Structure formats: C-alpha cells, structure tokens
Amino acid sequence: MNQHVNQHASQNRSRHAHANGHGNAHANGDRSPAPAPHPAARLTDAERALLLRLLRLPTAGPLEGGAEPRLWEAQRAYADAARSLGFTVLHHAAPDPAEVTGDHVPDAVRRACAEDPSFLASQPSLVLALGPADAPRADTVMFNVHLDTVAGDEPVVFDGTRFTGRGAIDAKGPAVALLAGVRAALAECPELAEDTRVLIQAVSGEEGGTMGVFGTRPLVHRGWYGRLNVFCEPTGLRLLPRATASMTARLRVDGQDAIDDRPAAGHNATVLLGHLAQHLAARLPARAPAGSQVCVAGLHTGHLHNKVYGTGRLLLNCSYAEAADGRALAQALTEEVAAGLRDFARAFADHRDLARTAADAAVVTRVEWLKRDLPALGPADDPWATELLAERAGLPWWPADEPAFTCDALWMAELPEAYTVVLGPGDLAHNHGHASGEFAELGELEAFADAVRRVLVHFARGERPGGGGSSRRPDRAGTARG
C-alpha cells in the first residue's frame, strides 16, 4: 500500500455516504467484530506454509532499496498453489518498456528504467484465471494483490496465532487468504467455476512510489478486470470504494555558490528554499480542494557550515481525491511558488548578504514535476454493488469521513461496467505495515478469507447487470438465482 494518506472534507461526506451504502449504519464508523470464519475458510496447513514461504522471500524492489527482489519465485509459488484450485496462468511476464511511458510515470521509475536495463525484468506480474474463458465481464470478478513489499528485513515467525514478517499484512498475508477464500467458495458453490470467471492479479510495483504504473496499470489496460474488482489492502474488512492519487513537485534552486567569508557574492539556496517552504506550508493547504492534502518535505542544500550553497531542492507531495482536484492543486502550487518568490524578493532586496539572491530568485528557481496526472478513484453510486457487498455479503463500509489512501485501485477510475472496492484485513498502522514488527493475526486473515467466500458465492448465485442490461441465469435446478 502506498504511504500517502489524504483527509476527506465534511462537504463531501453526504455524497460519499450515499455512494458508500445508501445510509448503511456502517458508514458511521461501526467497527463490530468480524464474524467467525466459515470452517471452509480457515487456512490449511499448506496455505500457512505458503505464506511463510512468501514471507521469507525478499521482494522489495530496487526503488525500496531491495538488491535482488525474488518476485519471479514468489509469483511462481503463488501460481502453483492456485493451480490446485483450478486456476491457470494467463500471463506471467515483466512489463513491456513501451507500457511504461508517459507523464503519469513517476520520475524515479523513468530514471530506474534509463539507468538499469534489467530493472523492469525484475518486476514481473502474474494473472491467474478460473472459470470459463469466454465469460463476459458481467460474469467476471477480479482480485488484485501485490507481492512486492517495502524495504526492511523482518524475522519470519508463526506462533500459532500470529504471522510476523515483511508483507504479513501488506500484502502477502491477504494474498494467501484470498486463495483460502476462493477454495471455500468452491466448496460451497461448485458451480462457481462453471459460470463465473475469477481473475487474480498478483503484481509487482505497488510499493516504492511506483504507483502501479508497471504492475497493475498494464494489466488493467489489457482488459484483465471484471464487473467487480477487489483490491486487497488493509481496510479492517471495511469496503472502501475510493482511492486517492498523489503528485510530487520538486523546487530547484540552481544558483552560484559562495564562501562563508563573502556570503553576498552567491545565491543562498538554503534561505530561499526555507522561505518558500514556510510560505507553501502556510498558504497552499488553504487552497487545496476538499479531500486533498499537502506535505512539505525534503529540503536539502548541503552538509557544511562554512559554505553558502547556491543549489538546493525542496519536495512537496500532494494527494487528491479527484483528478480535477489534482489539476487545481498543481495550478495553486505553481501560483504560490511565484507568490513566495515575489515575497522573498521584496523582503530581502536591501539585505546585506541576500540582495543578490533576492534579485535573481525567480531566475534561479523552478518547479519540476516528479509525478503528476495520475487518476483518482472516486466512489460510484452502484445499487447492484451495494446489495451484493453490503446487504448479501454483510460487509461494512469504510466511514465516509475517514481518510482514504493511495493504492493501485486508482487505475480503475472511470472504467465502464466495472465496480471497484478496496477490501482487506488489518490496519496498516495497527499491524505495523511499512514499519518494524509487521504482523497479521491468523484470525483476521481467516476473516478476510470468509469475506472473499461470501462475495464470490453471492456473486455467482445472484443477479447482476450485463453489458447494457442484466443477466439472470437459471441455476442447476432451473430456478432463477437471486
């Protein structure tokens, strides 16, 4: 799961509450304990062993500091386990470099591709399929899991009730629990494999600020998604039908250095960027659209005390809930940088040591975009999905006023005839995801497996819309499902 989190504003709450369950009581934040797992949804010894194997495989990518991510091996192990349930491998390959181009590709990914020809080769993604190959999208469910992790070696332990290790909750644990849920659904509803297409995307490139551009995005663009799409991320088993996006700007000062004995001779990037950091922190959040967040970070000029640094960098990361909000926030950032430069020029025009910096501030400063123009997934008002997920499967909604987060689900934005939700066990903070001591309780993984079971069984047996209409197929006994 990407680390960026944004704040939802009160003025959007009524709209989101409607889209998140049409007044469902869970939208008010009810966190009742999850029901006990169905007996068939409990993890088997083989599934527990698979999770331990995956946890022991280092899969942090190069952008996370991983030296040799063993994603190929991890995905092969996952595919082998899925084959026992009837899945076949539709796709297992590294991304095509031609698919990793465009303004939406983060600068770090562009640089990694340019500097290391083997970078993409170490970042494969896997697509598994169960059920009829000719099933229409209306009869297809897609689950997305990521097997890459953030950096950090964590001891792998299972004490009988808790798995500890990097990826336990984000998201190798949910990936294995997903297979347990499919297994349980097949046991309860054998016709599932005859009438319903189930796709699993097991991707790389979710962590490291890569935003899914070489993992999930190419798979979605190739059409491997369904009428219902579930992205398995920690949500406390609450349905989250939205995902924020983020953009990163870098302010560059490229001026002239000076020695400490003659500070007025050069450009003081430290003072200039410090001024801009304060200006942006004070002014930009007030201009951010509802549901957006601004983070001012990463100021660097140098390490020495006896030098005036003429060059430096300042980073800003901004999240947003809708693509239009992202464009508005980018424009506001550009305008506030210009305003901050004018303020600096006025404030220090006559300063003994900073007059040259003030005079040249606008010339030596520029804004670079390291990441921008990413889509954001907004909630869709879909009565069919509400009935399936909340009423039939009995899953609670993520509260409308609780912040969403950024994950690969953003690539499902505005796709026709496709409903997308983020759903998974645990909580990123509580379970120490992205931190030392990451863990997942066996019980919460099994509760997620049971949620998957319920969703799949009700999807297979229920009425759902087809292309331009609705399909209602008779079951084996000839009785309409519903």
Short mmCIF file of C-alpha atoms in Angstrom, two decimals:
data_model
loop_
_atom_site.label_atom_id
_atom_site.label_comp_id
_atom_site.label_asym_id
_atom_site.label_seq_id
_atom_site.Cartn_x
_atom_site.Cartn_y
_atom_site.Cartn_z
CA MET A 1 0.00 0.00 0.00
CA ASN A 2 1.27 3.43 -0.88
CA GLN A 3 2.03 5.54 2.18
CA HIS A 4 0.22 8.73 1.13
CA VAL A 5 -2.98 9.40 3.07
CA ASN A 6 -5.39 12.25 2.46
CA GLN A 7 -8.10 13.93 4.51
CA HIS A 8 -11.74 13.89 3.42
CA ALA A 9 -13.67 17.10 3.88
CA SER A 10 -17.05 17.37 5.52
CA GLN A 11 -18.71 18.84 2.46
CA ASN A 12 -18.15 15.58 0.59
CA ARG A 13 -19.47 13.36 3.37
CA SER A 14 -23.09 13.22 2.34
CA ARG A 15 -22.16 12.32 -1.24
CA HIS A 16 -19.74 9.63 -0.12
CA ALA A 17 -22.16 8.24 2.45
CA HIS A 18 -24.71 7.78 -0.32
CA ALA A 19 -22.16 6.09 -2.56
CA ASN A 20 -20.83 4.03 0.34
CA GLY A 21 -24.00 2.22 1.17
CA HIS A 22 -27.12 4.37 0.84
CA GLY A 23 -27.37 5.11 4.53
CA ASN A 24 -25.87 1.85 5.78
CA ALA A 25 -25.22 2.13 9.53
CA HIS A 26 -21.63 1.02 9.00
CA ALA A 27 -20.92 4.27 7.20
CA ASN A 28 -20.99 5.93 10.60
CA GLY A 29 -17.92 4.03 11.72
CA ASP A 30 -19.36 0.84 13.27
CA ARG A 31 -16.40 -1.47 13.81
CA SER A 32 -18.22 -4.51 15.13
CA PRO A 33 -16.04 -7.63 15.33
CA ALA A 34 -15.91 -9.61 12.13
CA PRO A 35 -17.96 -12.80 12.15
CA ALA A 36 -16.12 -16.02 12.88
CA PRO A 37 -14.63 -17.61 9.77
CA HIS A 38 -16.61 -20.27 7.98
CA PRO A 39 -14.98 -23.67 8.66
CA ALA A 40 -14.01 -23.99 4.99
CA ALA A 41 -12.38 -20.53 5.03
CA ARG A 42 -9.77 -21.38 7.63
CA LEU A 43 -6.21 -21.51 6.34
CA THR A 44 -4.98 -25.05 5.75
CA ASP A 45 -1.53 -26.25 6.71
CA ALA A 46 -0.50 -25.88 3.08
CA GLU A 47 -1.74 -22.29 2.95
CA ARG A 48 0.07 -21.42 6.17
CA ALA A 49 3.25 -22.95 4.73
CA LEU A 50 2.78 -20.94 1.53
CA LEU A 51 2.52 -17.70 3.49
CA LEU A 52 5.67 -18.48 5.46
CA ARG A 53 7.49 -19.24 2.22
CA LEU A 54 6.37 -15.96 0.68
CA LEU A 55 7.36 -14.01 3.79
CA ARG A 56 10.86 -15.49 3.63
CA LEU A 57 11.33 -14.40 0.03
CA PRO A 58 12.70 -10.83 -0.22
CA THR A 59 10.53 -8.96 -2.71
CA ALA A 60 11.33 -5.30 -2.02
CA GLY A 61 12.12 -3.67 -5.35
CA PRO A 62 15.15 -1.55 -6.21
CA LEU A 63 13.27 1.69 -5.52
CA GLU A 64 12.75 0.40 -1.96
CA GLY A 65 16.41 -0.48 -1.60
CA GLY A 66 15.98 -4.17 -2.40
CA ALA A 67 19.03 -5.70 -4.04
CA GLU A 68 17.59 -8.74 -5.81
CA PRO A 69 13.80 -8.99 -5.46
CA ARG A 70 12.70 -12.59 -5.85
CA LEU A 71 9.32 -11.75 -7.32
CA TRP A 72 9.52 -14.35 -10.07
CA GLU A 73 9.99 -17.06 -7.46
CA ALA A 74 7.26 -15.70 -5.20
CA GLN A 75 4.75 -15.49 -8.03
CA ARG A 76 5.58 -19.00 -9.25
CA ALA A 77 4.96 -20.35 -5.74
CA TYR A 78 1.65 -18.47 -5.64
CA ALA A 79 0.66 -19.77 -9.08
CA ASP A 80 1.46 -23.35 -8.06
CA ALA A 81 -0.85 -23.04 -5.05
CA ALA A 82 -3.60 -21.52 -7.20
CA ARG A 83 -3.38 -24.36 -9.74
CA SER A 84 -4.61 -26.77 -7.08
CA LEU A 85 -7.88 -24.79 -7.09
CA GLY A 86 -8.23 -24.95 -10.87
CA PHE A 87 -6.57 -21.65 -11.81
CA THR A 88 -4.50 -21.37 -14.97
CA VAL A 89 -1.79 -18.83 -15.73
CA LEU A 90 -2.95 -16.25 -18.27
CA HIS A 91 0.10 -14.05 -18.00
CA HIS A 92 3.41 -14.09 -16.18
CA ALA A 93 5.88 -11.60 -17.55
CA ALA A 94 7.86 -8.47 -16.92
CA PRO A 95 6.28 -5.25 -18.19
CA ASP A 96 6.93 -4.13 -21.73
CA PRO A 97 9.07 -0.95 -21.66
CA ALA A 98 6.63 0.59 -24.16
CA GLU A 99 3.94 0.36 -21.47
CA VAL A 100 6.00 2.39 -19.01
CA THR A 101 6.00 5.75 -20.74
CA GLY A 102 4.08 8.98 -20.40
CA ASP A 103 3.69 11.87 -17.98
CA HIS A 104 1.97 9.64 -15.42
CA VAL A 105 5.17 7.61 -14.89
CA PRO A 106 6.99 8.84 -11.77
CA ASP A 107 10.44 10.32 -12.31
CA ALA A 108 12.03 7.65 -10.12
CA VAL A 109 10.67 4.93 -12.41
CA ARG A 110 11.82 6.75 -15.55
CA ARG A 111 15.31 7.11 -14.12
CA ALA A 112 15.44 3.48 -12.99
CA CYS A 113 14.46 2.29 -16.48
CA ALA A 114 17.08 4.54 -18.09
CA GLU A 115 19.91 3.68 -15.71
CA ASP A 116 19.34 -0.06 -15.33
CA PRO A 117 18.21 -2.08 -18.37
CA SER A 118 17.40 -5.01 -16.08
CA PHE A 119 15.10 -3.00 -13.81
CA LEU A 120 11.81 -3.95 -15.45
CA ALA A 121 12.94 -7.54 -15.97
CA SER A 122 12.97 -8.00 -12.19
CA GLN A 123 9.39 -6.68 -11.82
CA PRO A 124 7.03 -9.32 -13.26
CA SER A 125 3.30 -9.52 -12.70
CA LEU A 126 1.06 -12.57 -12.74
CA VAL A 127 -2.54 -13.04 -13.91
CA LEU A 128 -4.44 -16.19 -12.89
CA ALA A 129 -7.84 -17.26 -14.20
CA LEU A 130 -10.53 -19.67 -13.04
CA GLY A 131 -13.76 -20.41 -14.88
CA PRO A 132 -14.93 -20.10 -18.49
CA ALA A 133 -12.57 -18.20 -20.76
CA ASP A 134 -15.48 -16.79 -22.76
CA ALA A 135 -17.32 -15.37 -19.77
CA PRO A 136 -18.41 -11.75 -20.30
CA ARG A 137 -17.22 -9.02 -17.99
CA ALA A 138 -20.60 -9.09 -16.25
CA ASP A 139 -19.74 -12.59 -15.02
CA THR A 140 -16.15 -11.78 -14.01
CA VAL A 141 -14.64 -10.90 -10.61
CA MET A 142 -11.08 -9.64 -10.36
CA PHE A 143 -8.92 -9.59 -7.23
CA ASN A 144 -5.68 -7.59 -7.14
CA VAL A 145 -2.88 -8.37 -4.67
CA HIS A 146 0.70 -7.18 -4.63
CA LEU A 147 3.62 -9.39 -3.67
CA ASP A 148 6.25 -6.66 -3.56
CA THR A 149 6.92 -5.06 -0.17
CA VAL A 150 8.59 -2.08 1.37
CA ALA A 151 12.20 -2.49 2.46
CA GLY A 152 13.28 -3.89 5.79
CA ASP A 153 14.33 -7.33 6.95
CA GLU A 154 11.84 -8.74 9.43
CA PRO A 155 12.17 -12.08 11.23
CA VAL A 156 9.60 -14.53 9.90
CA VAL A 157 7.65 -16.20 12.70
CA PHE A 158 4.35 -18.02 13.12
CA ASP A 159 3.49 -18.73 16.74
CA GLY A 160 0.19 -20.46 16.07
CA THR A 161 -1.93 -17.32 16.07
CA ARG A 162 0.21 -14.58 14.51
CA PHE A 163 2.36 -14.31 11.38
CA THR A 164 5.25 -11.84 11.64
CA GLY A 165 7.34 -10.74 8.68
CA ARG A 166 7.60 -8.19 5.93
CA GLY A 167 4.41 -8.41 3.89
CA ALA A 168 2.39 -10.22 6.56
CA ILE A 169 -0.42 -7.66 6.27
CA ASP A 170 0.72 -5.69 3.19
CA ALA A 171 0.00 -7.78 1.27
CA LYS A 172 1.32 -11.37 1.19
CA GLY A 173 -0.98 -12.40 4.04
CA PRO A 174 -4.10 -11.15 2.26
CA ALA A 175 -2.87 -12.79 -0.97
CA VAL A 176 -2.80 -16.23 0.67
CA ALA A 177 -6.08 -15.59 2.49
CA LEU A 178 -7.60 -14.76 -0.90
CA LEU A 179 -6.79 -18.28 -2.13
CA ALA A 180 -8.32 -19.73 1.03
CA GLY A 181 -11.47 -17.72 0.34
CA VAL A 182 -11.69 -18.96 -3.24
CA ARG A 183 -11.20 -22.53 -2.02
CA ALA A 184 -14.02 -22.11 0.50
CA ALA A 185 -16.31 -20.57 -2.13
CA LEU A 186 -15.73 -23.50 -4.49
CA ALA A 187 -16.52 -25.95 -1.70
CA GLU A 188 -19.83 -24.22 -1.00
CA CYS A 189 -20.72 -23.35 -4.59
CA PRO A 190 -19.15 -25.85 -7.04
CA GLU A 191 -20.93 -24.21 -9.99
CA LEU A 192 -18.81 -21.11 -9.38
CA ALA A 193 -16.06 -22.46 -11.62
CA GLU A 194 -18.56 -23.29 -14.38
CA ASP A 195 -20.40 -19.98 -14.60
CA THR A 196 -18.10 -17.31 -13.16
CA ARG A 197 -14.70 -16.06 -14.27
CA VAL A 198 -12.35 -15.27 -11.39
CA LEU A 199 -9.17 -13.34 -12.15
CA ILE A 200 -6.31 -12.73 -9.75
CA GLN A 201 -3.69 -10.10 -10.50
CA ALA A 202 -0.58 -10.73 -8.36
CA VAL A 203 1.51 -7.70 -9.18
CA SER A 204 4.81 -6.01 -8.55
CA GLY A 205 5.34 -2.26 -8.47
CA GLU A 206 2.81 -1.26 -5.81
CA GLU A 207 5.37 -0.03 -3.28
CA GLY A 208 8.33 2.31 -3.71
CA GLY A 209 6.28 5.21 -5.01
CA THR A 210 5.81 3.45 -8.35
CA MET A 211 2.02 3.92 -8.21
CA GLY A 212 1.32 0.69 -10.08
CA VAL A 213 2.50 2.11 -13.40
CA PHE A 214 4.33 -1.05 -14.45
CA GLY A 215 2.32 -3.58 -12.42
CA THR A 216 -1.41 -3.03 -12.21
CA ARG A 217 -1.82 -0.39 -14.91
CA PRO A 218 -0.65 -2.53 -17.88
CA LEU A 219 -2.84 -5.44 -16.75
CA VAL A 220 -5.91 -3.23 -16.50
CA HIS A 221 -5.18 -1.69 -19.89
CA ARG A 222 -5.06 -5.19 -21.38
CA GLY A 223 -8.59 -5.78 -20.13
CA TRP A 224 -7.93 -8.18 -17.26
CA TYR A 225 -10.61 -6.91 -14.91
CA GLY A 226 -14.24 -7.66 -14.14
CA ARG A 227 -17.67 -6.32 -13.29
CA LEU A 228 -16.49 -6.44 -9.67
CA ASN A 229 -12.88 -5.63 -8.76
CA VAL A 230 -11.44 -6.06 -5.27
CA PHE A 231 -8.05 -4.61 -4.34
CA CYS A 232 -6.73 -6.45 -1.31
CA GLU A 233 -5.28 -3.84 1.05
CA PRO A 234 -5.68 -3.41 4.83
CA THR A 235 -9.07 -1.77 5.47
CA GLY A 236 -10.16 -3.59 8.61
CA LEU A 237 -12.56 -5.63 6.43
CA ARG A 238 -14.43 -2.45 5.53
CA LEU A 239 -15.45 -1.64 1.97
CA LEU A 240 -13.54 1.37 0.64
CA PRO A 241 -14.82 2.41 -2.82
CA ARG A 242 -12.29 5.19 -3.39
CA ALA A 243 -8.55 5.69 -3.68
CA THR A 244 -6.62 8.92 -3.69
CA ALA A 245 -3.77 9.77 -6.02
CA SER A 246 -0.72 11.90 -5.36
CA MET A 247 1.71 14.14 -7.18
CA THR A 248 5.23 15.18 -6.26
CA ALA A 249 6.83 18.52 -7.09
CA ARG A 250 10.49 19.42 -6.68
CA LEU A 251 11.55 23.04 -6.30
CA ARG A 252 15.05 23.52 -7.66
CA VAL A 253 17.38 26.41 -7.00
CA ASP A 254 20.33 26.41 -9.38
CA GLY A 255 22.42 29.40 -8.41
CA GLN A 256 26.04 30.19 -7.61
CA ASP A 257 27.89 29.02 -4.50
CA ALA A 258 29.86 31.39 -2.28
CA ILE A 259 32.37 31.05 0.54
CA ASP A 260 31.34 31.90 4.08
CA ASP A 261 33.62 34.98 4.13
CA ARG A 262 31.70 36.51 1.23
CA PRO A 263 28.11 35.27 1.51
CA ALA A 264 26.71 38.13 -0.56
CA ALA A 265 28.68 37.02 -3.62
CA GLY A 266 26.48 34.00 -4.32
CA HIS A 267 22.92 32.78 -4.09
CA ASN A 268 21.78 31.42 -0.75
CA ALA A 269 19.58 28.48 -1.69
CA THR A 270 19.17 27.50 1.96
CA VAL A 271 17.47 30.74 2.95
CA LEU A 272 15.47 30.95 -0.29
CA LEU A 273 14.12 27.42 -0.06
CA GLY A 274 13.48 27.83 3.65
CA HIS A 275 11.38 30.89 2.88
CA LEU A 276 9.46 29.01 0.17
CA ALA A 277 8.92 26.03 2.47
CA GLN A 278 7.31 28.26 5.10
CA HIS A 279 5.28 30.16 2.51
CA LEU A 280 3.93 26.99 0.92
CA ALA A 281 3.21 25.31 4.25
CA ALA A 282 1.22 28.35 5.35
CA ARG A 283 -0.61 29.12 2.11
CA LEU A 284 -1.00 26.03 -0.07
CA PRO A 285 -3.16 23.85 2.25
CA ALA A 286 -5.78 26.59 2.41
CA ARG A 287 -6.04 26.47 -1.39
CA ALA A 288 -6.18 22.69 -1.59
CA PRO A 289 -9.54 21.31 -2.77
CA ALA A 290 -11.64 19.34 -0.31
CA GLY A 291 -10.18 15.89 0.21
CA SER A 292 -6.65 16.98 -0.71
CA GLN A 293 -3.55 17.08 1.46
CA VAL A 294 -0.24 18.93 1.21
CA CYS A 295 3.07 17.69 2.62
CA VAL A 296 6.14 19.98 2.52
CA ALA A 297 9.28 17.88 2.92
CA GLY A 298 12.78 17.01 1.79
CA LEU A 299 14.66 20.32 1.94
CA HIS A 300 18.34 19.88 1.12
CA THR A 301 21.18 22.19 0.16
CA GLY A 302 24.33 20.81 1.76
CA HIS A 303 26.09 19.50 4.84
CA LEU A 304 28.82 22.04 5.58
CA HIS A 305 28.64 25.03 7.89
CA ASN A 306 31.25 27.18 6.16
CA LYS A 307 29.77 27.47 2.70
CA VAL A 308 26.85 29.28 1.09
CA TYR A 309 25.08 26.75 -1.09
CA GLY A 310 23.77 28.13 -4.34
CA THR A 311 21.87 24.98 -5.26
CA GLY A 312 19.21 23.07 -3.40
CA ARG A 313 15.97 21.11 -3.59
CA LEU A 314 12.62 21.17 -1.80
CA LEU A 315 9.99 18.44 -2.22
CA LEU A 316 6.23 18.65 -1.91
CA ASN A 317 3.82 15.75 -2.06
CA CYS A 318 0.13 16.43 -2.60
CA SER A 319 -2.70 13.91 -2.54
CA TYR A 320 -6.14 14.43 -4.02
CA ALA A 321 -9.45 12.61 -4.27
CA GLU A 322 -10.40 13.51 -7.84
CA ALA A 323 -8.33 14.15 -10.96
CA ALA A 324 -9.77 17.66 -11.39
CA ASP A 325 -8.72 18.45 -7.83
CA GLY A 326 -5.19 17.37 -8.68
CA ARG A 327 -5.05 19.76 -11.60
CA ALA A 328 -6.40 22.60 -9.47
CA LEU A 329 -3.88 21.87 -6.73
CA ALA A 330 -1.00 21.79 -9.23
CA GLN A 331 -2.04 25.20 -10.52
CA ALA A 332 -2.29 26.56 -6.98
CA LEU A 333 1.18 25.23 -6.18
CA THR A 334 2.67 26.95 -9.22
CA GLU A 335 0.97 30.23 -8.31
CA GLU A 336 2.06 30.07 -4.67
CA VAL A 337 5.68 29.39 -5.62
CA ALA A 338 5.57 32.54 -7.76
CA ALA A 339 3.98 34.49 -4.88
CA GLY A 340 6.60 33.20 -2.46
CA LEU A 341 9.39 34.29 -4.77
CA ARG A 342 7.91 37.78 -5.02
CA ASP A 343 7.65 37.98 -1.23
CA PHE A 344 11.26 36.91 -0.87
CA ALA A 345 12.43 39.47 -3.42
CA ARG A 346 10.65 42.26 -1.56
CA ALA A 347 11.73 41.17 1.91
CA PHE A 348 15.44 40.80 1.13
CA ALA A 349 16.01 43.32 -1.67
CA ASP A 350 18.22 45.50 0.56
CA HIS A 351 19.68 42.77 2.74
CA ARG A 352 23.46 42.91 3.03
CA ASP A 353 24.00 39.20 2.36
CA LEU A 354 20.87 38.24 0.42
CA ALA A 355 20.31 41.06 -2.07
CA ARG A 356 21.71 39.07 -4.99
CA THR A 357 19.57 36.06 -4.07
CA ALA A 358 16.50 38.31 -3.87
CA ALA A 359 17.19 39.90 -7.23
CA ASP A 360 17.71 36.57 -9.00
CA ALA A 361 15.24 34.41 -7.05
CA ALA A 362 12.76 33.95 -9.87
CA VAL A 363 15.53 33.22 -12.36
CA VAL A 364 17.35 30.53 -10.38
CA THR A 365 14.22 28.78 -9.08
CA ARG A 366 11.97 26.41 -10.99
CA VAL A 367 9.36 23.73 -10.35
CA GLU A 368 9.84 20.20 -11.64
CA TRP A 369 7.13 17.54 -11.50
CA LEU A 370 8.42 14.14 -10.44
CA LYS A 371 4.93 12.65 -10.51
CA ARG A 372 1.60 14.07 -11.67
CA ASP A 373 -1.54 13.50 -13.76
CA LEU A 374 -2.47 10.24 -12.05
CA PRO A 375 -6.16 9.30 -11.89
CA ALA A 376 -8.06 9.03 -8.62
CA LEU A 377 -10.82 6.55 -7.90
CA GLY A 378 -14.00 8.20 -6.75
CA PRO A 379 -16.97 6.37 -5.23
CA ALA A 380 -19.52 5.10 -7.70
CA ASP A 381 -23.23 5.00 -6.91
CA ASP A 382 -23.95 1.39 -7.86
CA PRO A 383 -27.05 -0.17 -6.23
CA TRP A 384 -26.08 -3.61 -7.54
CA ALA A 385 -22.69 -3.48 -5.82
CA THR A 386 -24.24 -2.13 -2.63
CA GLU A 387 -26.70 -5.00 -2.49
CA LEU A 388 -24.04 -7.62 -3.25
CA LEU A 389 -21.31 -6.42 -0.90
CA ALA A 390 -23.15 -4.81 1.98
CA GLU A 391 -26.53 -6.50 2.10
CA ARG A 392 -25.79 -10.01 0.85
CA ALA A 393 -22.16 -10.45 1.81
CA GLY A 394 -22.72 -8.43 5.01
CA LEU A 395 -19.60 -6.28 4.81
CA PRO A 396 -19.44 -2.83 6.48
CA TRP A 397 -18.49 0.36 4.64
CA TRP A 398 -15.46 2.48 5.36
CA PRO A 399 -16.77 5.66 7.06
CA ALA A 400 -17.35 8.48 4.59
CA ASP A 401 -15.45 10.98 6.77
CA GLU A 402 -12.41 8.75 7.33
CA PRO A 403 -9.37 9.41 5.10
CA ALA A 404 -8.88 7.16 2.12
CA PHE A 405 -5.40 6.23 0.89
CA THR A 406 -3.48 5.74 -2.30
CA CYS A 407 -3.23 2.29 -3.84
CA ASP A 408 -3.31 0.64 -7.26
CA ALA A 409 -7.13 0.80 -7.34
CA LEU A 410 -6.75 4.30 -8.80
CA TRP A 411 -6.17 2.70 -12.23
CA MET A 412 -9.80 1.53 -12.22
CA ALA A 413 -11.07 5.09 -12.33
CA GLU A 414 -13.88 5.73 -14.82
CA LEU A 415 -13.79 2.27 -16.42
CA PRO A 416 -17.26 1.40 -17.75
CA GLU A 417 -19.22 -1.53 -16.33
CA ALA A 418 -16.67 -2.07 -13.58
CA TYR A 419 -17.19 -1.50 -9.87
CA THR A 420 -14.07 -1.30 -7.70
CA VAL A 421 -13.59 -1.55 -3.97
CA VAL A 422 -10.58 -1.81 -1.66
CA LEU A 423 -11.00 -4.53 0.97
CA GLY A 424 -8.63 -6.42 3.20
CA PRO A 425 -7.76 -7.50 6.73
CA GLY A 426 -6.00 -5.45 9.37
CA ASP A 427 -4.88 -1.86 9.58
CA LEU A 428 -1.61 -0.52 8.19
CA ALA A 429 -0.74 1.35 11.38
CA HIS A 430 -2.03 -1.19 13.91
CA ASN A 431 -0.35 -4.12 12.13
CA HIS A 432 2.93 -2.20 11.69
CA GLY A 433 2.83 -2.26 7.92
CA HIS A 434 5.79 -0.31 6.48
CA ALA A 435 7.35 -0.49 9.95
CA SER A 436 9.27 -2.78 12.26
CA GLY A 437 7.35 -5.79 13.54
CA GLU A 438 4.79 -6.12 10.75
CA PHE A 439 2.28 -8.84 11.61
CA ALA A 440 -1.06 -10.38 10.71
CA GLU A 441 -3.25 -12.35 13.06
CA LEU A 442 -4.35 -15.72 11.73
CA GLY A 443 -7.90 -14.86 12.77
CA GLU A 444 -8.02 -11.66 10.72
CA LEU A 445 -6.63 -13.42 7.64
CA GLU A 446 -9.28 -16.12 8.01
CA ALA A 447 -11.99 -13.50 8.46
CA PHE A 448 -10.88 -11.96 5.16
CA ALA A 449 -10.92 -15.40 3.53
CA ASP A 450 -14.51 -15.78 4.70
CA ALA A 451 -15.39 -12.35 3.29
CA VAL A 452 -14.00 -13.47 -0.07
CA ARG A 453 -16.07 -16.65 0.19
CA ARG A 454 -19.27 -14.72 0.79
CA VAL A 455 -18.62 -12.24 -2.00
CA LEU A 456 -17.89 -14.97 -4.55
CA VAL A 457 -20.83 -17.17 -3.57
CA HIS A 458 -23.30 -14.29 -3.72
CA PHE A 459 -21.80 -13.04 -6.98
CA ALA A 460 -22.14 -16.49 -8.56
CA ARG A 461 -25.69 -17.02 -7.34
CA GLY A 462 -27.05 -13.51 -7.72
CA GLU A 463 -28.49 -11.28 -10.39
CA ARG A 464 -26.06 -8.85 -11.91
CA PRO A 465 -26.10 -6.40 -14.80
CA GLY A 466 -24.59 -7.32 -18.12
CA GLY A 467 -23.49 -5.17 -20.98
CA GLY A 468 -26.31 -2.68 -21.39
CA GLY A 469 -28.77 -4.80 -19.43
CA SER A 470 -28.83 -7.52 -16.84
CA SER A 471 -28.26 -11.26 -16.88
CA ARG A 472 -30.20 -13.65 -14.72
CA ARG A 473 -29.15 -17.20 -15.32
CA PRO A 474 -31.01 -20.26 -14.02
CA ASP A 475 -29.16 -22.42 -11.55
CA ARG A 476 -28.71 -26.16 -11.89
CA ALA A 477 -32.23 -26.83 -10.63
CA GLY A 478 -33.65 -24.40 -13.17
CA THR A 479 -34.56 -21.84 -10.53
CA ALA A 480 -33.54 -18.25 -11.14
CA ARG A 481 -30.74 -17.19 -8.86
CA GLY A 482 -31.33 -14.19 -6.68
#
